[in-house]
XYZ file of C-alpha atoms in Angstrom:
574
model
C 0.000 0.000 0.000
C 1.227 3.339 -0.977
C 1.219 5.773 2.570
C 4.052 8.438 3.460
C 4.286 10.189 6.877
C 2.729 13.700 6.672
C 5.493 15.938 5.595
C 6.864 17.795 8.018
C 6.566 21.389 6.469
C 3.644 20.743 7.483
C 1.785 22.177 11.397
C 2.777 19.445 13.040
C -0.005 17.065 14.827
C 1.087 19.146 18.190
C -0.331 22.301 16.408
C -3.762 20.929 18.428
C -2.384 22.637 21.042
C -2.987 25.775 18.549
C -6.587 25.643 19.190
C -7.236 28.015 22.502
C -8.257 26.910 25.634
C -8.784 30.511 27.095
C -8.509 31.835 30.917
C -10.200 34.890 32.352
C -7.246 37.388 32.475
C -6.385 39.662 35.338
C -7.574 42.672 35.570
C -5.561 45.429 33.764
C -4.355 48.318 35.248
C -4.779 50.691 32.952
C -8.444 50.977 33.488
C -10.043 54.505 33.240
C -13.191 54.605 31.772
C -16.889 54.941 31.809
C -19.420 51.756 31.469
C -22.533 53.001 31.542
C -25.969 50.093 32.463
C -28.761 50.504 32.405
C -32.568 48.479 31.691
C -35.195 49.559 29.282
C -38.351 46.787 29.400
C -36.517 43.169 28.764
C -33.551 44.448 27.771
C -30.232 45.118 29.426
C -27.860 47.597 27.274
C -24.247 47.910 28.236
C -22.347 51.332 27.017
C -18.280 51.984 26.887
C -16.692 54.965 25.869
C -12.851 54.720 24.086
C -10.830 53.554 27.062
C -10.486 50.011 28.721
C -13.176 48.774 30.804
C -13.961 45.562 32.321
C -17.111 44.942 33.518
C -18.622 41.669 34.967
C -22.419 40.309 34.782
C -23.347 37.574 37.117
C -26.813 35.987 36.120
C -28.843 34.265 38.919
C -31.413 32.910 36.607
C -34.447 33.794 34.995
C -32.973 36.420 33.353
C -31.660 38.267 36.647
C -28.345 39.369 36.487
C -25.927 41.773 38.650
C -23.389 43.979 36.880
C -20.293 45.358 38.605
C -17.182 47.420 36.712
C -13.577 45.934 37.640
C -11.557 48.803 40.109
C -10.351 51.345 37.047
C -13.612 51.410 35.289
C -16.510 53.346 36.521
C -20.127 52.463 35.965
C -22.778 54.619 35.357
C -26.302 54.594 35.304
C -28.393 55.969 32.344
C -28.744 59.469 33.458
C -25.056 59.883 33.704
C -24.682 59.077 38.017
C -21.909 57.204 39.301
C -23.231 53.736 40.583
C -21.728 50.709 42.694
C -23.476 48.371 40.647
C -27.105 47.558 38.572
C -29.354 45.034 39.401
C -31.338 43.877 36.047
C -34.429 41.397 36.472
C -36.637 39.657 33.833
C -33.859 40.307 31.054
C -34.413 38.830 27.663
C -32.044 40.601 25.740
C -28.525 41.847 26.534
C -26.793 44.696 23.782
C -23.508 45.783 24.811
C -21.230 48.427 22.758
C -17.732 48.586 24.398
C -16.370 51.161 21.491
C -12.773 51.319 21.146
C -10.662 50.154 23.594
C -8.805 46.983 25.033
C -12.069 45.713 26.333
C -13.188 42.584 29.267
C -16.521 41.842 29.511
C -17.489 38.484 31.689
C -20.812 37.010 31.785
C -21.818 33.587 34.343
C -24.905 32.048 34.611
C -26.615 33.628 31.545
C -30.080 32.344 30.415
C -31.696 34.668 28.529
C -34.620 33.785 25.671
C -33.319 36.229 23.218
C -30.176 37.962 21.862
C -27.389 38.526 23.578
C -25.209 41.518 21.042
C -21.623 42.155 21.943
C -19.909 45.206 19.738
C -16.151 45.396 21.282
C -14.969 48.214 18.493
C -11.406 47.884 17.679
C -9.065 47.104 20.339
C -7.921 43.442 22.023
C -11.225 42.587 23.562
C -12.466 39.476 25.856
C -16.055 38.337 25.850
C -15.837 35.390 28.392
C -19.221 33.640 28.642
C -19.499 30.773 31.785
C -17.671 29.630 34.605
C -16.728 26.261 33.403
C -18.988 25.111 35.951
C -22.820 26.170 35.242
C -25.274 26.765 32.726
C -25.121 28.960 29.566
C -28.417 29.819 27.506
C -28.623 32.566 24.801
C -31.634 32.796 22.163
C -28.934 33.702 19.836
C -25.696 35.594 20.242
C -23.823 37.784 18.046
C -20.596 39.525 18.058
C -18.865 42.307 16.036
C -15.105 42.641 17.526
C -13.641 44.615 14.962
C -10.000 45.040 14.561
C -7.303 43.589 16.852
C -6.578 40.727 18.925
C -9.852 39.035 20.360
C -11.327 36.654 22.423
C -14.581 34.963 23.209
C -15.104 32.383 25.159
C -18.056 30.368 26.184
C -17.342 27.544 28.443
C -20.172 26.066 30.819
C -21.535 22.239 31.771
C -24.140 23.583 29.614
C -24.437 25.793 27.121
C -27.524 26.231 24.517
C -27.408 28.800 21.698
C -30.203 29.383 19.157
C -27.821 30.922 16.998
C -24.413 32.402 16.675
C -22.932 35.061 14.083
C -19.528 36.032 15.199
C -17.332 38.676 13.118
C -13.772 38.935 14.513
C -12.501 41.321 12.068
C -8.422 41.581 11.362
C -6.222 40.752 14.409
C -4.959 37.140 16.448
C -8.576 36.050 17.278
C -9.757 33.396 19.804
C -13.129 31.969 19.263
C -14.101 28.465 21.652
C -17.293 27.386 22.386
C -16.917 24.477 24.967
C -18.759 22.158 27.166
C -18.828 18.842 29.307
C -22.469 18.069 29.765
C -25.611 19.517 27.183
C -23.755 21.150 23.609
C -26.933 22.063 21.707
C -26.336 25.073 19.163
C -28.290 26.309 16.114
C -26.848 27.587 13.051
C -23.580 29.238 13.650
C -21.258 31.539 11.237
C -17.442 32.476 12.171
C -15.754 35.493 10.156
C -12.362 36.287 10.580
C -10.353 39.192 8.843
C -6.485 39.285 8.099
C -3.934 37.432 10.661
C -4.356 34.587 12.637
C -7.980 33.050 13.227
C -8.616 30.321 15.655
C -11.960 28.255 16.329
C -12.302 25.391 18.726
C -15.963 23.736 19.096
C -15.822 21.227 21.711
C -18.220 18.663 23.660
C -19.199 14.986 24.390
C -22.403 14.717 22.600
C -22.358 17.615 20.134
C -25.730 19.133 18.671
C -25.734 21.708 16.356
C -27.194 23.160 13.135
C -25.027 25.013 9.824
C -21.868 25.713 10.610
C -20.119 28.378 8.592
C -16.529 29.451 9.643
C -14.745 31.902 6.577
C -11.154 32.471 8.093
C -10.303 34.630 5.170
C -5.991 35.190 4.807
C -3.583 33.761 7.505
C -2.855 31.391 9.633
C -6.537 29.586 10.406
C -7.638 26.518 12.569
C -11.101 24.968 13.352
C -11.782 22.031 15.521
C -14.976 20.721 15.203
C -14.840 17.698 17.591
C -16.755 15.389 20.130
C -15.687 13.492 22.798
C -18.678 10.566 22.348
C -21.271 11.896 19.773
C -21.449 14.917 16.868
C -25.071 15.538 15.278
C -24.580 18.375 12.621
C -28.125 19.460 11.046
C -26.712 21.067 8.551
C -23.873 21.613 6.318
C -20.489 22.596 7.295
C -18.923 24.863 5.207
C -14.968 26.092 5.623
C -13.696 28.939 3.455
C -9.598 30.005 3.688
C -7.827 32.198 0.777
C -3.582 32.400 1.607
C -2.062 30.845 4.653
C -1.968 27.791 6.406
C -4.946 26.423 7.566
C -6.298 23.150 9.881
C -9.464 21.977 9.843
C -10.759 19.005 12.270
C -14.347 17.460 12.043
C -13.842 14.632 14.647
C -15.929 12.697 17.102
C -15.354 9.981 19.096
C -18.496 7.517 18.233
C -20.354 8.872 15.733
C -20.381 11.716 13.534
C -23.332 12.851 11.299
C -23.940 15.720 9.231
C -24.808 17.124 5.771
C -22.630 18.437 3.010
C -19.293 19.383 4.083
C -17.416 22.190 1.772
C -13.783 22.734 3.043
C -11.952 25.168 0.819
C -8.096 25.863 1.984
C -6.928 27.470 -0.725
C -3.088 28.689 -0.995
C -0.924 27.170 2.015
C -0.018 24.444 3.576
C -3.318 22.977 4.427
C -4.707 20.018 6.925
C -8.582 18.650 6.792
C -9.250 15.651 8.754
C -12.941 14.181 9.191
C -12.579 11.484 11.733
C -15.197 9.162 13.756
C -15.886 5.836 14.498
C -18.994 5.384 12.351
C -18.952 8.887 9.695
C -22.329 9.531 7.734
C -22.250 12.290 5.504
C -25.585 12.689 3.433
C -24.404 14.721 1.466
C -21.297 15.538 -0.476
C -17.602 15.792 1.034
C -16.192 18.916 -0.838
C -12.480 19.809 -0.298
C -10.762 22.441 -2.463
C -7.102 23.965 -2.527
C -5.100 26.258 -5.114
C -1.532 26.347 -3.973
C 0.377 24.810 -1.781
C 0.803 21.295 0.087
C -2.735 19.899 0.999
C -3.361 16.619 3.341
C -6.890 14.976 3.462
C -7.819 12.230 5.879
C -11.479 11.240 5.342
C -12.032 8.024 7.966
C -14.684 6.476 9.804
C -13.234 3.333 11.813
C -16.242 1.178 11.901
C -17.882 2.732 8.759
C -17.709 5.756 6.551
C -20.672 6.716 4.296
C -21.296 9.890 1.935
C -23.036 10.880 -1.230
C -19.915 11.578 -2.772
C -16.152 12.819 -2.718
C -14.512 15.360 -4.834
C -11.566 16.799 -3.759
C -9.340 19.269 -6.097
C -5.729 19.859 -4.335
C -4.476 21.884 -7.271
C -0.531 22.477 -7.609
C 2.303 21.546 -5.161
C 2.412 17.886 -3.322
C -1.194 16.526 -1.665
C -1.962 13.694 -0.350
C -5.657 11.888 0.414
C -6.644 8.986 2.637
C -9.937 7.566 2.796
C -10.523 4.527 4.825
C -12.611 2.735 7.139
C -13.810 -0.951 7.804
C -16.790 -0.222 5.496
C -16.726 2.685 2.663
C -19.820 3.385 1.256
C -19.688 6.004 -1.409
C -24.143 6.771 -3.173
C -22.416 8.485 -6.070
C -18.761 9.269 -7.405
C -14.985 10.252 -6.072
C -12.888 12.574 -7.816
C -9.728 13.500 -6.592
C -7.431 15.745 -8.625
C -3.756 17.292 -8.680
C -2.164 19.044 -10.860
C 1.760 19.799 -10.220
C 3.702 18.057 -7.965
C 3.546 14.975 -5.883
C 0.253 12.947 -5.371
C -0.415 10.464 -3.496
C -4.326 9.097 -3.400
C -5.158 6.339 -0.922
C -9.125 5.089 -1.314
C -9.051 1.790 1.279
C -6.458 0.603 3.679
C -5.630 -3.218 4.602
C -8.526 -2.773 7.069
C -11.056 -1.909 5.015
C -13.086 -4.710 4.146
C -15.582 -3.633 1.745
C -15.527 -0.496 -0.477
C -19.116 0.736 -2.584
C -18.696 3.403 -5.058
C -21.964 3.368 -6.916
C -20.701 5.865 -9.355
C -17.153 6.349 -10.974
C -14.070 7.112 -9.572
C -11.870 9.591 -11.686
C -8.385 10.544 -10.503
C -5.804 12.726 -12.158
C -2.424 12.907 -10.556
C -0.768 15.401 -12.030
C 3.078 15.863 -12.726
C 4.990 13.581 -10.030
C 7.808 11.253 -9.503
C 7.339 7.795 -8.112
C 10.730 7.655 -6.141
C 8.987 9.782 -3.600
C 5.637 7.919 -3.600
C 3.614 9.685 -6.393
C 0.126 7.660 -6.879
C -3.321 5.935 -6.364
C -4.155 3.025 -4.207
C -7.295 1.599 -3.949
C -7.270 -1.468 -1.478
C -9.668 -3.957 0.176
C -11.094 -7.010 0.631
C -14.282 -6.487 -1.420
C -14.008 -3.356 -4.257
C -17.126 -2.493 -5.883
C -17.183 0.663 -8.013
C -20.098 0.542 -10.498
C -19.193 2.920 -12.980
C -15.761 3.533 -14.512
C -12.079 3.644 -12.797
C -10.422 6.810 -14.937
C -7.124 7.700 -13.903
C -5.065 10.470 -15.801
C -1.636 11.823 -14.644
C 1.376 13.358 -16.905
C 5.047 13.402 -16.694
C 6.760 11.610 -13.303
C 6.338 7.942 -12.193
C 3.373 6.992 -11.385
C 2.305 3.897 -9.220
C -1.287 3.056 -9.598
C -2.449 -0.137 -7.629
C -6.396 -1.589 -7.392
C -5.916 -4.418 -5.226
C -9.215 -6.487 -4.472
C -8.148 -9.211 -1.802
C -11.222 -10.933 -1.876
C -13.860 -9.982 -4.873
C -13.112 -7.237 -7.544
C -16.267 -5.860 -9.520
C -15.565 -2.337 -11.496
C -17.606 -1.394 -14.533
C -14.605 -0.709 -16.681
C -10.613 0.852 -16.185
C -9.268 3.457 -18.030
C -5.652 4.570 -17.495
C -3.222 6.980 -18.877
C 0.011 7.728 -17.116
C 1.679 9.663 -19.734
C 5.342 9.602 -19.719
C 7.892 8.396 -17.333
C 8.351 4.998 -15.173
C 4.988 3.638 -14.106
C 4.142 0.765 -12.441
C 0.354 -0.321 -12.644
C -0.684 -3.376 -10.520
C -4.800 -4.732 -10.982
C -5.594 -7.694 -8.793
C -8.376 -9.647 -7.413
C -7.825 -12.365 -4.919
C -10.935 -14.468 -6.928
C -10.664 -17.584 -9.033
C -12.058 -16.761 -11.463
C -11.364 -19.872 -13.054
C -14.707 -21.933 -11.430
C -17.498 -22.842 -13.130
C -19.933 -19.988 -13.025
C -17.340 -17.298 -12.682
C -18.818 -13.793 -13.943
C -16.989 -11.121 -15.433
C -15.156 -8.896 -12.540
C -14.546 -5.863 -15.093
C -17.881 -5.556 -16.712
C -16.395 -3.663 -19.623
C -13.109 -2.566 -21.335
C -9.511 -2.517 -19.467
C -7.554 0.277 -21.131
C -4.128 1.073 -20.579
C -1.880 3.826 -21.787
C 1.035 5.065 -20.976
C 3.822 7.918 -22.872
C 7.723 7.356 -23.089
C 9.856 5.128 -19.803
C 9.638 2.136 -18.485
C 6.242 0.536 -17.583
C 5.701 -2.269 -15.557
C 2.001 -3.667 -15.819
C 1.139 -6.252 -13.335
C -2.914 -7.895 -13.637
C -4.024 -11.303 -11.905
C -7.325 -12.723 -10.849
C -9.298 -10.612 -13.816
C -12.126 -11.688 -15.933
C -12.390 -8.883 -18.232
C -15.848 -8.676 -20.406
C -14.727 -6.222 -22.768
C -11.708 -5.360 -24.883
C -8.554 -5.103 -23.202
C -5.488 -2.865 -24.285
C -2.193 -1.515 -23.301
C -0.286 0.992 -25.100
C 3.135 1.185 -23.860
C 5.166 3.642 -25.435
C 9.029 3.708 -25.566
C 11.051 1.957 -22.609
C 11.956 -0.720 -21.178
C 8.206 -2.190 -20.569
C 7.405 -5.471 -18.387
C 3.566 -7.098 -18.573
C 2.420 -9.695 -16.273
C -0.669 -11.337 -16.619
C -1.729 -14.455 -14.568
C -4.776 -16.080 -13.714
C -7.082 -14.096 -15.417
C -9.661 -14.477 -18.533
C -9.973 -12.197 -21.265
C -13.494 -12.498 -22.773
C -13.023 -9.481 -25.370
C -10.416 -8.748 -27.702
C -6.230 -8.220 -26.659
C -4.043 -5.494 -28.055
C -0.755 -4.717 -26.887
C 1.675 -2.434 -28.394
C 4.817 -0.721 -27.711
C 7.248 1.513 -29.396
C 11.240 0.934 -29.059
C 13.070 -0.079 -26.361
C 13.411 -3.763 -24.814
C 10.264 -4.728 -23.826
C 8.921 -8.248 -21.999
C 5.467 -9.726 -22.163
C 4.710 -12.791 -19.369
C 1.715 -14.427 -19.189
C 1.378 -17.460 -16.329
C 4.807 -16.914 -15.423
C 3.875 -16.810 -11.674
C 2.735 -20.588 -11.368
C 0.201 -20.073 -9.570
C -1.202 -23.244 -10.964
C -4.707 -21.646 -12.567
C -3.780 -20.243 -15.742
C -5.149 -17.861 -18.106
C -7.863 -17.882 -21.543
C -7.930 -15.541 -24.051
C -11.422 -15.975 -25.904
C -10.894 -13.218 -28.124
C -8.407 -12.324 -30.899
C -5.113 -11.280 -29.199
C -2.601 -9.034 -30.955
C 0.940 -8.072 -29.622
C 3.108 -4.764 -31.882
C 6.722 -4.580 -30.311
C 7.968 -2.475 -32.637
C 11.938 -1.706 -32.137
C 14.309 -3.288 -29.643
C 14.848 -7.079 -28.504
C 11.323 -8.179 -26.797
C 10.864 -11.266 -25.262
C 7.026 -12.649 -24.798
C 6.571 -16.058 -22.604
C 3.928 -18.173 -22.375
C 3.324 -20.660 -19.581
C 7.425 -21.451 -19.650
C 6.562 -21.865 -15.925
C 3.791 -25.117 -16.310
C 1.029 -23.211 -16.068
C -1.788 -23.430 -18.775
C -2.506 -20.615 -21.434
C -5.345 -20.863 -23.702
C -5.672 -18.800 -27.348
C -9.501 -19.796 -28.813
C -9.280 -17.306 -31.541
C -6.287 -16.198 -33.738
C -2.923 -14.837 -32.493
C -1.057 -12.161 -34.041
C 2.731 -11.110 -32.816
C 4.496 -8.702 -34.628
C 8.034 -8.249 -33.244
C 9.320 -5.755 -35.010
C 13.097 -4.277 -35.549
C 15.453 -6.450 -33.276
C 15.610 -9.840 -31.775
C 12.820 -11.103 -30.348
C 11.588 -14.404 -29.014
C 8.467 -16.123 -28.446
C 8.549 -18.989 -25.663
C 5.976 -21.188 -24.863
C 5.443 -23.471 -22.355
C 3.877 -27.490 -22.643
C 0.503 -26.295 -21.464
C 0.003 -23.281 -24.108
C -2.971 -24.214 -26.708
C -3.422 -22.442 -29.859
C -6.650 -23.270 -31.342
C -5.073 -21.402 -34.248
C -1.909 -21.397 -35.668
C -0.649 -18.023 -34.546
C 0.669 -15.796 -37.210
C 3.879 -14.348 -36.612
C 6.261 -11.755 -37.919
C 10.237 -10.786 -36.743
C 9.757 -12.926 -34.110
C 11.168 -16.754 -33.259
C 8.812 -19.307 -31.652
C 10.592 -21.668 -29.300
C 8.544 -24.514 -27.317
C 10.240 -24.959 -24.131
């Protein structure tokens, strides 16, 4: 199986640590403002001027609170007097407006039915939501920080928000919503300006609706993840432009949601989606432009979505999907374009992999001495459409290894030039009476200029098979496998080697159609059964060996039902 470490250019897996976990601060010193409270009806409104102020509101339910300013900050009541402190009863909504400033505002046992609005102006401001120890409910809460470093923070047992629209502006920014017992949120969006932009969501059992989180330029991270359970009613949707960006969808158990969109784009980019059982219904979406992308897609147990595209664009990416079980209701498409690939659909765990559309891969420019390719892997493949691969210059190792049962509509791939190595394989015999067809169509093959090695075994192709070779120094190995359809091979110069039931494996291998084999230049070698095996022609064989010398060599259990015709090419029976 084709798998390299992550490179290490890359955040490194300690960069979790990146994702906040946020204290109250001390008090500053510098304090010297006005905060100015006061209650109109339901609704609580909170006033700064351009200085620092901290103030604190401590809720005792039902919508009571207290508010108190921190020693520097003096708070004031509506008509302009100096007061010790407000008492507010029956609140339903909070609006505070902290202007300019390096602002603190803390708020404990909130539960209020409608909005809580926080507008910190520019300036480093803290909105710190919960004790870590209580219960947090907001209707809905929204927060404008403007520019410069901020932080919010809501951390409770329990916290419930209807819904959350959070605008950080340009600055370092801190955003973590966290809790140990109830996690229920509605539909959340994240903005974040220029610089660095970090997002942690964190519970046990997760419930929330759309998430939206657009990090814009910089360094970004989100963390989506669950300690047991993560319900998302919604989509998630991820949007980066330049800089490095992480993005973790994780739970522990099981993970649900809609559509996920992740796009990175320039940077050295991360996007894991990890759970024990992983049911997206609807399509996993992951975009990049330039830079070095890494994709892990896994559910342990199981892993099920409408579909997978995933476009990586230039520079070196690499993709894993796996799980015990991969279910895919509808297509993969995975594309590169420059620069190392390296695809992985399957692992040596998985034991059964659905794709009940096509998978179509194209690798881009790469170099197989530092692992540039596709790997599908596991005990039972299924794809019922086509298996397209496409890549250009660079070596390219492409390997669809079924251990068990193989069953793909039809394969089509073209590695243009350089030293590939293709390897197609089922672990079936297909030699038993009432064997069907594991390639329901054609097996197509082409590949530019270097030295191709093509390796099949286990195959019972329906359709026409072919393999284009180019120049180079080309090896094919076929063993048991049938070949229903027509066989055309064909190469241009170079030394080139053709073995069919050279393995002896003791099964053998039936061409029913006509088979036809161009060498062209150079000294080509084709054998047939040389190692006891059985090979059966039951329609015509044509070899044409071209400029050099070139030999034919075929074993005792090799049947021609025709004579084969050949040209520039010796026939020895060994």
């Amino acid at each position: 199986m084709l798998r390299r470490s992550r490179k290490p250019v890359r955040v490194e897996k300690s960069a979790r640590n990146f994702f906040p976990r946020v204290e109250s601060l001390e008090s500053r010193l510098n304090l010297a403002g006005n905060v100015a409270a006061y209650v109109l009806g339901a609704n609580l409104y909170i006033t700064g001027d351009t200085a620092s102020n901290e103030v604190t509101l401590t809720g005792t339910g039902g919508g009571d609170f207290t508010v108190e300013a921190a020693a520097g900050t003096t708070l004031k009541a509506r008509n302009g007097a100096t007061i010790l402190d407000l008492e507010a009863n029956n609140i339903a909504n909070i609006f505070i407006t902290m202007n300019n400033g390096d602002d603190i505002v803390t708020i404990t046992g909130a539960e209020i039915s409608g909005l809580l609005s926080f507008n910190g102006g520019n300036g480093a401001d803290q909105l710190l939501i919960g004790d870590a120890g209580g219960t947090t409910e907001l209707g809905r809460l929204t927060a404008l920080m403007g520019a410069g470093d901020d932080t919010i923070t809501v951390e409770d047992v329990d916290v419930t928000i209807g819904l959350i629209s959070i605008n950080n502006g340009d600055g370092d920014n801190y955003t973590t919503i966290r809790a140990t017992g109830t996690y229920s949120l509605g539909t959340a969006s994240i903005v974040g300006g220029r610089d660095l932009d970090n997002v942690l969501l964190e519970g046990a059992d997760m419930t929330t609706g759309a998430i939206t989180v657009n990090s814009s330029s910089g360094v970004n991270a989100f963390e989506l993840t669950a300690g047991n359970n993560l319900d998302v009613n919604g989509n998630i949707t991820v949007l980066g432009t330049t800089g490095s960006d992480i993005v973790s969808v994780n739970a522990v158990a099981l993970l649900d949601t809609r559509a996920i969109t992740v796009n990175l784009g320039a940077g050295l980019n991360s996007f894991d989606l990890l759970g024990d059982s992983v049911d997206v219904v609807g399509n996993i979406t992951v975009l990049g432009t330039t830079g070095e992308d890494n994709v892990q897609i896994s559910g342990t147990t199981e892993l099920a979505t409408r579909s997978i595209t995933a476009n990586l664009g230039a520079n070196d990416n690499e993709i894993l999907v796996d799980g015990a079980v991969i279910t895919v209701n509808g297509s993969i498409s995975l594309t590169g374009t420059s620069g190392e690939d390296l695809f992985d659909i399957g692992s040596g765990a998985t034991a059964d992999l659905l794709v009940t559309g096509s998978v179509v891969v194209n690798l881009g420019d790469g170099a197989l001495a530092n692992g540039n390719g596709l790997n599908i892997t596991a005990e039972d493949i299924q794809i019922n459409g086509l298996l397209s691969v496409v890549s250009g210059k660079g070596g390219d190792n492409i390997t669809v290894n079924a251990t068990t049962e193989l069953d793909i509509l039809g394969i089509t791939l073209n590695t243009g030039a350089g030293d590939d190595a293709i390897t197609i394989t089922s672990g079936e015999d297909v030699s038993v009476v009432g064997a069907t067809p594991n390639i329901g169509a054609n097996l197509t093959i082409a590949s530019g200029a270097g030295g191709d090695t093509i390796t099949v075994a286990g195959l019972f192709v329906k359709g026409a098979t072919s393999a284009n070779l180019g120049d180079g120094v080309n090896v094919v190995n076929v063993d048991s496998s049938i070949f229903r359809g027509a066989v055309a091979v064909a190469s241009l110069n170079g030394v080139d080697t053709i073995n069919v039931e050279e393995g002896g494996l003791g099964i053998g291998t039936t061409f029913n159609g006509v088979v036809s084999v161009s060498l062209a230049g150079g000294d080509d070698v084709v054998n047939l059964g040389t190692a006891g095996d059985v090979v059966v022609f039951n329609s015509r064989v044509v070899v044409n060996g071209g400029a050099g010398d070139d030999e034919l060599n075929a074993g005792a259990g090799v049947d021609f039902a025709f004579t084969p015709t050949l040209t520039s090419i010796t026939l020895n029976l060994v």
